[in-house]
């Protein structure tokens, strides 16, 4: 009789162990995805662009590619630094950013031609971002004088800072 009870409890232990091994990766994956979703908007801008509020952030991603569009209210110190153009790391350039066919940009003092994939990140703008007209304001900031931009990841990432509006935009497409 004790042997039967022991087999039952051993079977229960094996069942529970298998169930835990099947569920644990799912729980870890969901937790990681939730953390990435929480951390993504907070770590999108480089340290030289200090912000105090995320106005709107939208993103979409699949198995291989994704896109993101965010707008941030920048601090007064950051606005002043960009108005004066001081203490900026290499890689920041003044607008307007010359573009051709909506996807090719001429970057930097040597006007190197690159494919600017990030420009299509506006398709991921959240409903709030669209309602506030943030994609249109980004377009005007990129084409108008007095603003700054920085391109990353071979044209897949773009940051635009408008010190007059106290806004920064983050775009990603790739």
Short mmCIF file of N, CA and C in Angstrom, two decimals:
data_model
loop_
_atom_site.label_atom_id
_atom_site.label_comp_id
_atom_site.label_asym_id
_atom_site.label_seq_id
_atom_site.Cartn_x
_atom_site.Cartn_y
_atom_site.Cartn_z
N UNK A 1 0.81 -1.19 0.00
CA UNK A 1 0.00 0.00 0.00
C UNK A 1 0.86 1.26 0.00
N UNK A 2 1.92 1.26 0.79
CA UNK A 2 2.81 2.42 0.82
C UNK A 2 3.48 2.65 -0.52
N UNK A 3 3.77 1.58 -1.25
CA UNK A 3 4.40 1.70 -2.57
C UNK A 3 3.47 2.39 -3.54
N UNK A 4 2.15 2.08 -3.49
CA UNK A 4 1.18 2.73 -4.37
C UNK A 4 1.07 4.23 -4.07
N UNK A 5 1.06 4.56 -2.79
CA UNK A 5 0.99 5.97 -2.39
C UNK A 5 2.24 6.71 -2.86
N UNK A 6 3.41 6.05 -2.74
CA UNK A 6 4.66 6.67 -3.16
C UNK A 6 4.67 6.89 -4.67
N UNK A 7 4.17 5.91 -5.47
CA UNK A 7 4.13 6.08 -6.93
C UNK A 7 3.21 7.24 -7.31
N UNK A 8 2.10 7.35 -6.64
CA UNK A 8 1.17 8.43 -6.94
C UNK A 8 1.82 9.78 -6.64
N UNK A 9 2.45 9.90 -5.53
CA UNK A 9 3.07 11.17 -5.19
C UNK A 9 4.26 11.45 -6.12
N UNK A 10 5.00 10.41 -6.55
CA UNK A 10 6.09 10.60 -7.49
C UNK A 10 5.53 11.04 -8.85
N UNK A 11 4.42 10.48 -9.26
CA UNK A 11 3.76 10.89 -10.51
C UNK A 11 3.29 12.33 -10.44
N UNK A 12 2.74 12.70 -9.28
CA UNK A 12 2.32 14.09 -9.09
C UNK A 12 3.50 15.05 -9.19
N UNK A 13 4.59 14.65 -8.58
CA UNK A 13 5.79 15.48 -8.62
C UNK A 13 6.29 15.63 -10.05
N UNK A 14 6.33 14.54 -10.79
CA UNK A 14 6.78 14.59 -12.18
C UNK A 14 5.85 15.47 -13.02
N UNK A 15 4.55 15.33 -12.82
CA UNK A 15 3.57 16.13 -13.55
C UNK A 15 3.76 17.62 -13.27
N UNK A 16 3.90 17.95 -11.99
CA UNK A 16 4.08 19.35 -11.61
C UNK A 16 5.40 19.91 -12.17
N UNK A 17 6.44 19.10 -12.13
CA UNK A 17 7.73 19.53 -12.67
C UNK A 17 7.66 19.80 -14.16
N UNK A 18 6.99 18.91 -14.90
CA UNK A 18 6.84 19.13 -16.35
C UNK A 18 6.00 20.36 -16.63
N UNK A 19 4.96 20.55 -15.87
CA UNK A 19 4.10 21.72 -16.05
C UNK A 19 4.89 23.01 -15.79
N UNK A 20 5.70 23.01 -14.75
CA UNK A 20 6.52 24.19 -14.46
C UNK A 20 7.51 24.45 -15.59
N UNK A 21 8.14 23.39 -16.10
CA UNK A 21 9.10 23.55 -17.19
C UNK A 21 8.46 24.06 -18.46
N UNK A 22 7.19 23.76 -18.68
CA UNK A 22 6.49 24.27 -19.86
C UNK A 22 6.01 25.71 -19.67
N UNK A 23 5.59 26.06 -18.48
CA UNK A 23 5.03 27.39 -18.23
C UNK A 23 6.11 28.43 -17.96
N UNK A 24 7.20 28.05 -17.34
CA UNK A 24 8.25 29.01 -16.96
C UNK A 24 8.79 29.81 -18.14
N UNK A 25 9.13 29.20 -19.28
CA UNK A 25 9.62 30.02 -20.40
C UNK A 25 8.57 31.03 -20.89
N UNK A 26 7.31 30.65 -20.89
CA UNK A 26 6.26 31.56 -21.31
C UNK A 26 6.16 32.76 -20.36
N UNK A 27 6.20 32.49 -19.08
CA UNK A 27 6.13 33.57 -18.09
C UNK A 27 7.35 34.49 -18.21
N UNK A 28 8.53 33.92 -18.37
CA UNK A 28 9.73 34.73 -18.51
C UNK A 28 9.69 35.58 -19.78
N UNK A 29 9.21 34.99 -20.87
CA UNK A 29 9.12 35.73 -22.13
C UNK A 29 8.13 36.89 -22.02
N UNK A 30 6.98 36.64 -21.42
CA UNK A 30 5.99 37.70 -21.25
C UNK A 30 6.52 38.81 -20.33
N UNK A 31 7.22 38.43 -19.29
CA UNK A 31 7.81 39.42 -18.40
C UNK A 31 8.86 40.26 -19.10
N UNK A 32 9.69 39.61 -19.93
CA UNK A 32 10.72 40.34 -20.67
C UNK A 32 10.08 41.30 -21.66
N UNK A 33 9.06 40.83 -22.37
CA UNK A 33 8.39 41.71 -23.35
C UNK A 33 7.75 42.91 -22.66
N UNK A 34 7.16 42.69 -21.49
CA UNK A 34 6.59 43.79 -20.73
C UNK A 34 7.64 44.78 -20.28
N UNK A 35 8.80 44.27 -19.85
CA UNK A 35 9.89 45.15 -19.44
C UNK A 35 10.41 45.95 -20.62
N UNK A 36 10.59 45.30 -21.77
CA UNK A 36 11.07 46.01 -22.96
C UNK A 36 10.08 47.09 -23.35
N UNK A 37 8.81 46.80 -23.29
CA UNK A 37 7.78 47.78 -23.64
C UNK A 37 7.80 48.97 -22.67
N UNK A 38 8.11 48.72 -21.41
CA UNK A 38 8.18 49.79 -20.42
C UNK A 38 9.48 50.58 -20.58
N UNK A 39 10.59 49.90 -20.85
CA UNK A 39 11.90 50.52 -20.92
C UNK A 39 12.15 51.22 -22.25
N UNK A 40 11.57 50.74 -23.33
CA UNK A 40 11.85 51.25 -24.66
C UNK A 40 11.70 52.77 -24.78
N UNK A 41 10.58 53.37 -24.39
CA UNK A 41 10.46 54.82 -24.54
C UNK A 41 11.41 55.60 -23.63
N UNK A 42 11.75 55.02 -22.48
CA UNK A 42 12.59 55.73 -21.52
C UNK A 42 14.06 55.76 -21.92
N UNK A 43 14.50 54.80 -22.72
CA UNK A 43 15.89 54.75 -23.10
C UNK A 43 16.15 55.11 -24.55
N UNK A 44 15.16 55.66 -25.23
CA UNK A 44 15.29 55.93 -26.66
C UNK A 44 16.21 57.11 -26.97
N UNK A 45 16.20 58.12 -26.12
CA UNK A 45 16.99 59.31 -26.39
C UNK A 45 18.37 59.21 -25.74
N UNK A 46 19.39 59.79 -26.38
CA UNK A 46 20.73 59.77 -25.78
C UNK A 46 20.79 60.71 -24.57
N UNK A 47 21.83 60.57 -23.74
CA UNK A 47 21.91 61.37 -22.51
C UNK A 47 21.94 62.88 -22.72
N UNK A 48 22.44 63.35 -23.85
CA UNK A 48 22.51 64.79 -24.06
C UNK A 48 21.13 65.42 -24.30
N UNK A 49 20.12 64.60 -24.53
CA UNK A 49 18.76 65.11 -24.70
C UNK A 49 17.97 64.75 -23.44
N UNK A 50 18.01 65.65 -22.47
CA UNK A 50 17.28 65.43 -21.22
C UNK A 50 15.82 65.79 -21.42
N UNK A 51 14.94 64.91 -20.99
CA UNK A 51 13.50 65.13 -21.16
C UNK A 51 12.82 65.02 -19.81
N UNK A 52 11.64 65.63 -19.72
CA UNK A 52 10.89 65.53 -18.48
C UNK A 52 9.50 64.93 -18.66
N UNK A 53 9.10 64.69 -19.91
CA UNK A 53 7.79 64.08 -20.13
C UNK A 53 7.77 63.38 -21.49
N UNK A 54 7.18 62.19 -21.50
CA UNK A 54 6.91 61.51 -22.76
C UNK A 54 5.52 61.94 -23.18
N UNK A 55 5.43 62.66 -24.28
CA UNK A 55 4.13 63.17 -24.73
C UNK A 55 3.33 62.05 -25.38
N UNK A 56 3.96 61.30 -26.27
CA UNK A 56 3.29 60.17 -26.93
C UNK A 56 4.37 59.22 -27.43
N UNK A 57 4.07 57.94 -27.39
CA UNK A 57 5.01 56.93 -27.89
C UNK A 57 4.21 55.77 -28.46
N UNK A 58 4.53 55.42 -29.68
CA UNK A 58 3.89 54.28 -30.32
C UNK A 58 4.95 53.40 -30.96
N UNK A 59 4.72 52.12 -30.92
CA UNK A 59 5.67 51.20 -31.56
C UNK A 59 4.94 49.96 -32.01
N UNK A 60 5.56 49.28 -32.95
CA UNK A 60 5.03 48.04 -33.47
C UNK A 60 6.23 47.21 -33.89
N UNK A 61 6.21 45.94 -33.55
CA UNK A 61 7.31 45.09 -33.97
C UNK A 61 6.82 43.69 -34.20
N UNK A 62 7.52 43.01 -35.11
CA UNK A 62 7.20 41.64 -35.45
C UNK A 62 8.39 40.76 -35.20
N UNK A 63 8.49 39.69 -35.96
CA UNK A 63 9.59 38.76 -35.76
C UNK A 63 10.94 39.35 -36.16
N UNK A 64 10.98 40.11 -37.22
CA UNK A 64 12.26 40.64 -37.70
C UNK A 64 12.36 42.15 -37.58
N UNK A 65 11.34 42.86 -37.95
CA UNK A 65 11.42 44.31 -38.03
C UNK A 65 10.40 44.97 -37.11
N UNK A 66 10.61 46.26 -36.92
CA UNK A 66 9.69 47.03 -36.11
C UNK A 66 9.83 48.50 -36.40
N UNK A 67 8.97 49.28 -35.76
CA UNK A 67 9.06 50.72 -35.93
C UNK A 67 8.59 51.39 -34.65
N UNK A 68 9.03 52.62 -34.48
CA UNK A 68 8.65 53.38 -33.30
C UNK A 68 8.64 54.86 -33.60
N UNK A 69 7.75 55.58 -32.91
CA UNK A 69 7.65 57.03 -33.04
C UNK A 69 7.31 57.58 -31.67
N UNK A 70 8.17 58.44 -31.15
CA UNK A 70 7.92 59.04 -29.85
C UNK A 70 8.19 60.53 -29.86
N UNK A 71 7.48 61.24 -29.02
CA UNK A 71 7.69 62.68 -28.86
C UNK A 71 7.86 62.97 -27.38
N UNK A 72 8.85 63.80 -27.07
CA UNK A 72 9.22 64.10 -25.70
C UNK A 72 9.28 65.60 -25.49
N UNK A 73 8.89 66.02 -24.30
CA UNK A 73 9.09 67.42 -23.91
C UNK A 73 10.48 67.48 -23.28
N UNK A 74 11.36 68.34 -23.82
CA UNK A 74 12.72 68.40 -23.32
C UNK A 74 12.86 69.48 -22.25
N UNK A 75 13.89 69.33 -21.44
CA UNK A 75 14.13 70.26 -20.33
C UNK A 75 14.59 71.62 -20.86
N UNK A 76 14.40 72.68 -20.07
CA UNK A 76 14.88 74.00 -20.48
C UNK A 76 16.40 74.04 -20.70
N UNK A 77 17.15 73.28 -19.89
CA UNK A 77 18.61 73.23 -20.06
C UNK A 77 18.97 72.63 -21.42
N UNK A 78 18.26 71.58 -21.81
CA UNK A 78 18.51 70.95 -23.10
C UNK A 78 18.15 71.91 -24.23
N UNK A 79 17.04 72.60 -24.10
CA UNK A 79 16.66 73.59 -25.12
C UNK A 79 17.75 74.63 -25.30
N UNK A 80 18.24 75.16 -24.19
CA UNK A 80 19.28 76.18 -24.25
C UNK A 80 20.57 75.63 -24.88
N UNK A 81 20.94 74.40 -24.49
CA UNK A 81 22.16 73.79 -25.05
C UNK A 81 22.04 73.64 -26.57
N UNK A 82 20.87 73.24 -27.05
CA UNK A 82 20.70 73.06 -28.49
C UNK A 82 20.54 74.39 -29.23
N UNK A 83 19.95 75.39 -28.60
CA UNK A 83 19.87 76.71 -29.24
C UNK A 83 21.27 77.24 -29.48
N UNK A 84 22.12 77.09 -28.46
CA UNK A 84 23.49 77.59 -28.57
C UNK A 84 24.40 76.63 -29.33
N UNK A 85 23.99 75.37 -29.46
CA UNK A 85 24.80 74.37 -30.14
C UNK A 85 26.07 74.01 -29.39
N UNK A 86 26.01 74.04 -28.05
CA UNK A 86 27.21 73.77 -27.26
C UNK A 86 27.15 72.39 -26.59
N UNK A 87 28.31 71.85 -26.34
CA UNK A 87 28.46 70.56 -25.65
C UNK A 87 27.73 69.41 -26.33
N UNK A 88 27.63 69.45 -27.64
CA UNK A 88 26.96 68.37 -28.36
C UNK A 88 28.01 67.38 -28.88
N UNK A 89 27.79 66.10 -28.67
CA UNK A 89 28.73 65.11 -29.20
C UNK A 89 28.74 65.11 -30.72
N UNK A 90 29.76 64.49 -31.27
CA UNK A 90 29.87 64.36 -32.73
C UNK A 90 28.64 63.59 -33.24
N UNK A 91 28.16 63.99 -34.38
CA UNK A 91 27.03 63.30 -34.98
C UNK A 91 25.74 64.10 -35.01
N UNK A 92 25.72 65.25 -34.35
CA UNK A 92 24.56 66.13 -34.38
C UNK A 92 24.74 67.15 -35.49
N UNK A 93 23.70 67.33 -36.30
CA UNK A 93 23.75 68.27 -37.41
C UNK A 93 22.54 69.18 -37.38
N UNK A 94 22.70 70.37 -37.92
CA UNK A 94 21.60 71.34 -37.99
C UNK A 94 20.65 70.98 -39.13
N UNK A 95 19.39 71.28 -38.90
CA UNK A 95 18.39 71.14 -39.95
C UNK A 95 18.47 72.36 -40.85
N UNK A 96 17.93 72.33 -42.01
CA UNK A 96 17.09 71.29 -42.60
C UNK A 96 17.91 70.11 -43.11
N UNK A 97 17.27 68.96 -43.09
CA UNK A 97 17.88 67.74 -43.60
C UNK A 97 17.41 67.57 -45.04
N UNK A 98 18.30 67.75 -46.02
CA UNK A 98 17.89 67.59 -47.42
C UNK A 98 17.48 66.14 -47.70
N UNK A 99 16.30 65.99 -48.31
CA UNK A 99 15.79 64.66 -48.64
C UNK A 99 15.38 64.60 -50.09
N UNK A 100 15.37 63.39 -50.62
CA UNK A 100 15.02 63.15 -52.01
C UNK A 100 14.13 61.91 -52.06
N UNK A 101 13.05 61.98 -52.78
CA UNK A 101 12.11 60.86 -52.96
C UNK A 101 11.56 60.32 -51.63
N UNK A 102 11.58 61.11 -50.58
CA UNK A 102 11.01 60.71 -49.31
C UNK A 102 11.77 59.64 -48.56
N UNK A 103 12.93 59.22 -49.08
CA UNK A 103 13.67 58.19 -48.36
C UNK A 103 15.18 58.37 -48.37
N UNK A 104 15.70 59.19 -49.25
CA UNK A 104 17.15 59.41 -49.31
C UNK A 104 17.48 60.75 -48.67
N UNK A 105 18.48 60.74 -47.80
CA UNK A 105 18.88 61.96 -47.11
C UNK A 105 20.35 62.23 -47.38
N UNK A 106 20.70 63.50 -47.34
CA UNK A 106 22.08 63.94 -47.51
C UNK A 106 22.56 64.45 -46.16
N UNK A 107 23.43 63.67 -45.51
CA UNK A 107 23.76 63.87 -44.10
C UNK A 107 25.16 64.46 -43.92
N UNK A 108 25.24 65.35 -42.94
CA UNK A 108 26.54 65.86 -42.51
C UNK A 108 27.12 66.92 -43.41
N UNK A 109 28.30 67.41 -43.04
CA UNK A 109 28.92 68.47 -43.83
C UNK A 109 29.33 68.02 -45.22
N UNK A 110 29.62 66.73 -45.38
CA UNK A 110 30.01 66.23 -46.71
C UNK A 110 28.80 65.79 -47.53
N UNK A 111 27.60 65.91 -46.97
CA UNK A 111 26.33 65.56 -47.63
C UNK A 111 26.34 64.15 -48.22
N UNK A 112 26.72 63.21 -47.37
CA UNK A 112 26.73 61.80 -47.75
C UNK A 112 25.29 61.31 -47.93
N UNK A 113 25.03 60.64 -49.04
CA UNK A 113 23.67 60.16 -49.35
C UNK A 113 23.45 58.81 -48.66
N UNK A 114 22.37 58.75 -47.84
CA UNK A 114 22.00 57.50 -47.18
C UNK A 114 20.51 57.25 -47.38
N UNK A 115 20.11 56.02 -47.18
CA UNK A 115 18.68 55.69 -47.16
C UNK A 115 18.21 55.90 -45.73
N UNK A 116 17.28 56.80 -45.53
CA UNK A 116 16.78 57.14 -44.20
C UNK A 116 15.50 56.36 -43.93
N UNK A 117 15.66 55.12 -43.51
CA UNK A 117 14.51 54.27 -43.20
C UNK A 117 13.66 54.86 -42.07
N UNK A 118 14.32 55.47 -41.09
CA UNK A 118 13.64 55.98 -39.89
C UNK A 118 12.55 56.98 -40.23
N UNK A 119 12.68 57.67 -41.33
CA UNK A 119 11.69 58.67 -41.72
C UNK A 119 10.28 58.06 -41.82
N UNK A 120 10.22 56.76 -42.08
CA UNK A 120 8.93 56.06 -42.18
C UNK A 120 8.38 55.64 -40.81
N UNK A 121 9.10 55.96 -39.74
CA UNK A 121 8.64 55.64 -38.40
C UNK A 121 7.38 56.36 -38.00
N UNK A 122 7.00 57.39 -38.75
CA UNK A 122 5.76 58.12 -38.43
C UNK A 122 4.54 57.21 -38.56
N UNK A 123 4.66 56.12 -39.30
CA UNK A 123 3.54 55.19 -39.44
C UNK A 123 3.21 54.51 -38.12
N UNK A 124 4.11 54.56 -37.15
CA UNK A 124 3.89 53.94 -35.84
C UNK A 124 3.44 54.93 -34.78
N UNK A 125 3.12 56.14 -35.18
CA UNK A 125 2.67 57.13 -34.20
C UNK A 125 1.39 56.64 -33.52
N UNK A 126 1.32 56.85 -32.23
CA UNK A 126 0.15 56.44 -31.46
C UNK A 126 -1.05 57.33 -31.82
N UNK A 127 -2.23 56.92 -31.39
CA UNK A 127 -3.43 57.73 -31.65
C UNK A 127 -3.30 59.10 -31.01
N UNK A 128 -2.74 59.14 -29.80
CA UNK A 128 -2.55 60.42 -29.12
C UNK A 128 -1.58 61.29 -29.91
N UNK A 129 -0.50 60.69 -30.41
CA UNK A 129 0.47 61.44 -31.20
C UNK A 129 -0.13 62.02 -32.46
N UNK A 130 -0.97 61.23 -33.13
CA UNK A 130 -1.64 61.72 -34.34
C UNK A 130 -2.63 62.82 -34.01
N UNK A 131 -3.37 62.64 -32.90
CA UNK A 131 -4.35 63.64 -32.50
C UNK A 131 -3.69 64.98 -32.19
N UNK A 132 -2.48 64.93 -31.61
CA UNK A 132 -1.75 66.16 -31.28
C UNK A 132 -0.96 66.71 -32.47
N UNK A 133 -1.00 66.02 -33.61
CA UNK A 133 -0.31 66.48 -34.80
C UNK A 133 1.20 66.35 -34.72
N UNK A 134 1.70 65.43 -33.91
CA UNK A 134 3.14 65.30 -33.71
C UNK A 134 3.90 64.85 -34.95
N UNK A 135 3.36 63.94 -35.79
CA UNK A 135 4.09 63.62 -37.02
C UNK A 135 4.27 64.83 -37.95
N UNK A 136 3.25 65.68 -38.04
CA UNK A 136 3.37 66.88 -38.88
C UNK A 136 4.37 67.87 -38.29
N UNK A 137 4.35 68.00 -36.98
CA UNK A 137 5.30 68.90 -36.32
C UNK A 137 6.72 68.39 -36.50
N UNK A 138 6.90 67.08 -36.48
CA UNK A 138 8.22 66.49 -36.73
C UNK A 138 8.69 66.84 -38.15
N UNK A 139 7.79 66.70 -39.13
CA UNK A 139 8.14 66.99 -40.52
C UNK A 139 8.59 68.45 -40.67
N UNK A 140 7.87 69.35 -40.04
CA UNK A 140 8.24 70.77 -40.11
C UNK A 140 9.58 71.03 -39.42
N UNK A 141 9.81 70.37 -38.29
CA UNK A 141 11.08 70.56 -37.56
C UNK A 141 12.26 70.04 -38.38
N UNK A 142 12.06 68.94 -39.08
CA UNK A 142 13.14 68.35 -39.87
C UNK A 142 13.49 69.21 -41.08
N UNK A 143 12.48 69.90 -41.62
CA UNK A 143 12.70 70.72 -42.82
C UNK A 143 13.04 72.17 -42.52
N UNK A 144 12.74 72.60 -41.28
CA UNK A 144 12.96 74.00 -40.94
C UNK A 144 14.32 74.24 -40.32
N UNK A 145 14.77 75.49 -40.31
CA UNK A 145 16.07 75.83 -39.72
C UNK A 145 15.97 75.93 -38.19
N UNK A 146 17.14 75.84 -37.54
CA UNK A 146 17.20 76.05 -36.09
C UNK A 146 17.02 74.81 -35.26
N UNK A 147 16.90 73.66 -35.86
CA UNK A 147 16.72 72.41 -35.14
C UNK A 147 17.94 71.51 -35.37
N UNK A 148 17.97 70.39 -34.71
CA UNK A 148 19.10 69.47 -34.80
C UNK A 148 18.61 68.05 -35.05
N UNK A 149 19.44 67.25 -35.72
CA UNK A 149 19.10 65.85 -35.94
C UNK A 149 20.33 64.97 -35.76
N UNK A 150 20.06 63.73 -35.47
CA UNK A 150 21.12 62.72 -35.32
C UNK A 150 20.59 61.41 -35.87
N UNK A 151 21.37 60.79 -36.75
CA UNK A 151 20.97 59.53 -37.39
C UNK A 151 21.80 58.41 -36.80
N UNK A 152 21.15 57.27 -36.56
CA UNK A 152 21.86 56.12 -36.00
C UNK A 152 21.48 54.85 -36.75
N UNK A 153 22.25 53.82 -36.50
CA UNK A 153 21.99 52.48 -37.02
C UNK A 153 21.80 52.47 -38.54
N UNK A 154 22.69 53.14 -39.24
CA UNK A 154 22.70 53.17 -40.71
C UNK A 154 21.38 53.65 -41.30
N UNK A 155 20.77 54.64 -40.67
CA UNK A 155 19.54 55.23 -41.19
C UNK A 155 18.26 54.65 -40.61
N UNK A 156 18.36 53.66 -39.71
CA UNK A 156 17.16 53.08 -39.12
C UNK A 156 16.66 53.89 -37.92
N UNK A 157 17.52 54.69 -37.31
CA UNK A 157 17.15 55.50 -36.16
C UNK A 157 17.37 56.97 -36.43
N UNK A 158 16.49 57.82 -35.89
CA UNK A 158 16.59 59.26 -36.10
C UNK A 158 16.06 59.97 -34.86
N UNK A 159 16.79 60.98 -34.44
CA UNK A 159 16.35 61.85 -33.35
C UNK A 159 16.37 63.28 -33.87
N UNK A 160 15.29 64.00 -33.66
CA UNK A 160 15.20 65.41 -34.06
C UNK A 160 14.87 66.21 -32.82
N UNK A 161 15.62 67.29 -32.60
CA UNK A 161 15.41 68.16 -31.44
C UNK A 161 15.04 69.54 -31.95
N UNK A 162 13.92 70.04 -31.44
CA UNK A 162 13.47 71.39 -31.76
C UNK A 162 13.51 72.21 -30.47
N UNK A 163 14.59 72.98 -30.25
CA UNK A 163 14.69 73.73 -29.00
C UNK A 163 13.63 74.82 -28.85
N UNK A 164 13.16 75.39 -29.96
CA UNK A 164 12.14 76.43 -29.88
C UNK A 164 10.81 75.87 -29.38
N UNK A 165 10.48 74.65 -29.82
CA UNK A 165 9.23 74.01 -29.38
C UNK A 165 9.42 73.21 -28.09
N UNK A 166 10.68 73.06 -27.65
CA UNK A 166 11.02 72.24 -26.49
C UNK A 166 10.55 70.79 -26.68
N UNK A 167 10.76 70.29 -27.91
CA UNK A 167 10.35 68.92 -28.24
C UNK A 167 11.50 68.15 -28.85
N UNK A 168 11.47 66.85 -28.63
CA UNK A 168 12.39 65.94 -29.30
C UNK A 168 11.56 64.77 -29.82
N UNK A 169 11.93 64.29 -30.99
CA UNK A 169 11.25 63.15 -31.59
C UNK A 169 12.24 62.01 -31.76
N UNK A 170 11.75 60.81 -31.53
CA UNK A 170 12.52 59.60 -31.76
C UNK A 170 11.78 58.78 -32.79
N UNK A 171 12.49 58.39 -33.86
CA UNK A 171 11.89 57.55 -34.90
C UNK A 171 12.78 56.35 -35.15
N UNK A 172 12.14 55.22 -35.38
CA UNK A 172 12.88 54.00 -35.72
C UNK A 172 12.07 53.22 -36.73
N UNK A 173 12.75 52.70 -37.72
CA UNK A 173 12.08 51.85 -38.71
C UNK A 173 13.13 50.89 -39.27
N UNK A 174 12.94 49.64 -39.04
CA UNK A 174 13.90 48.67 -39.56
C UNK A 174 13.80 47.33 -38.91
#
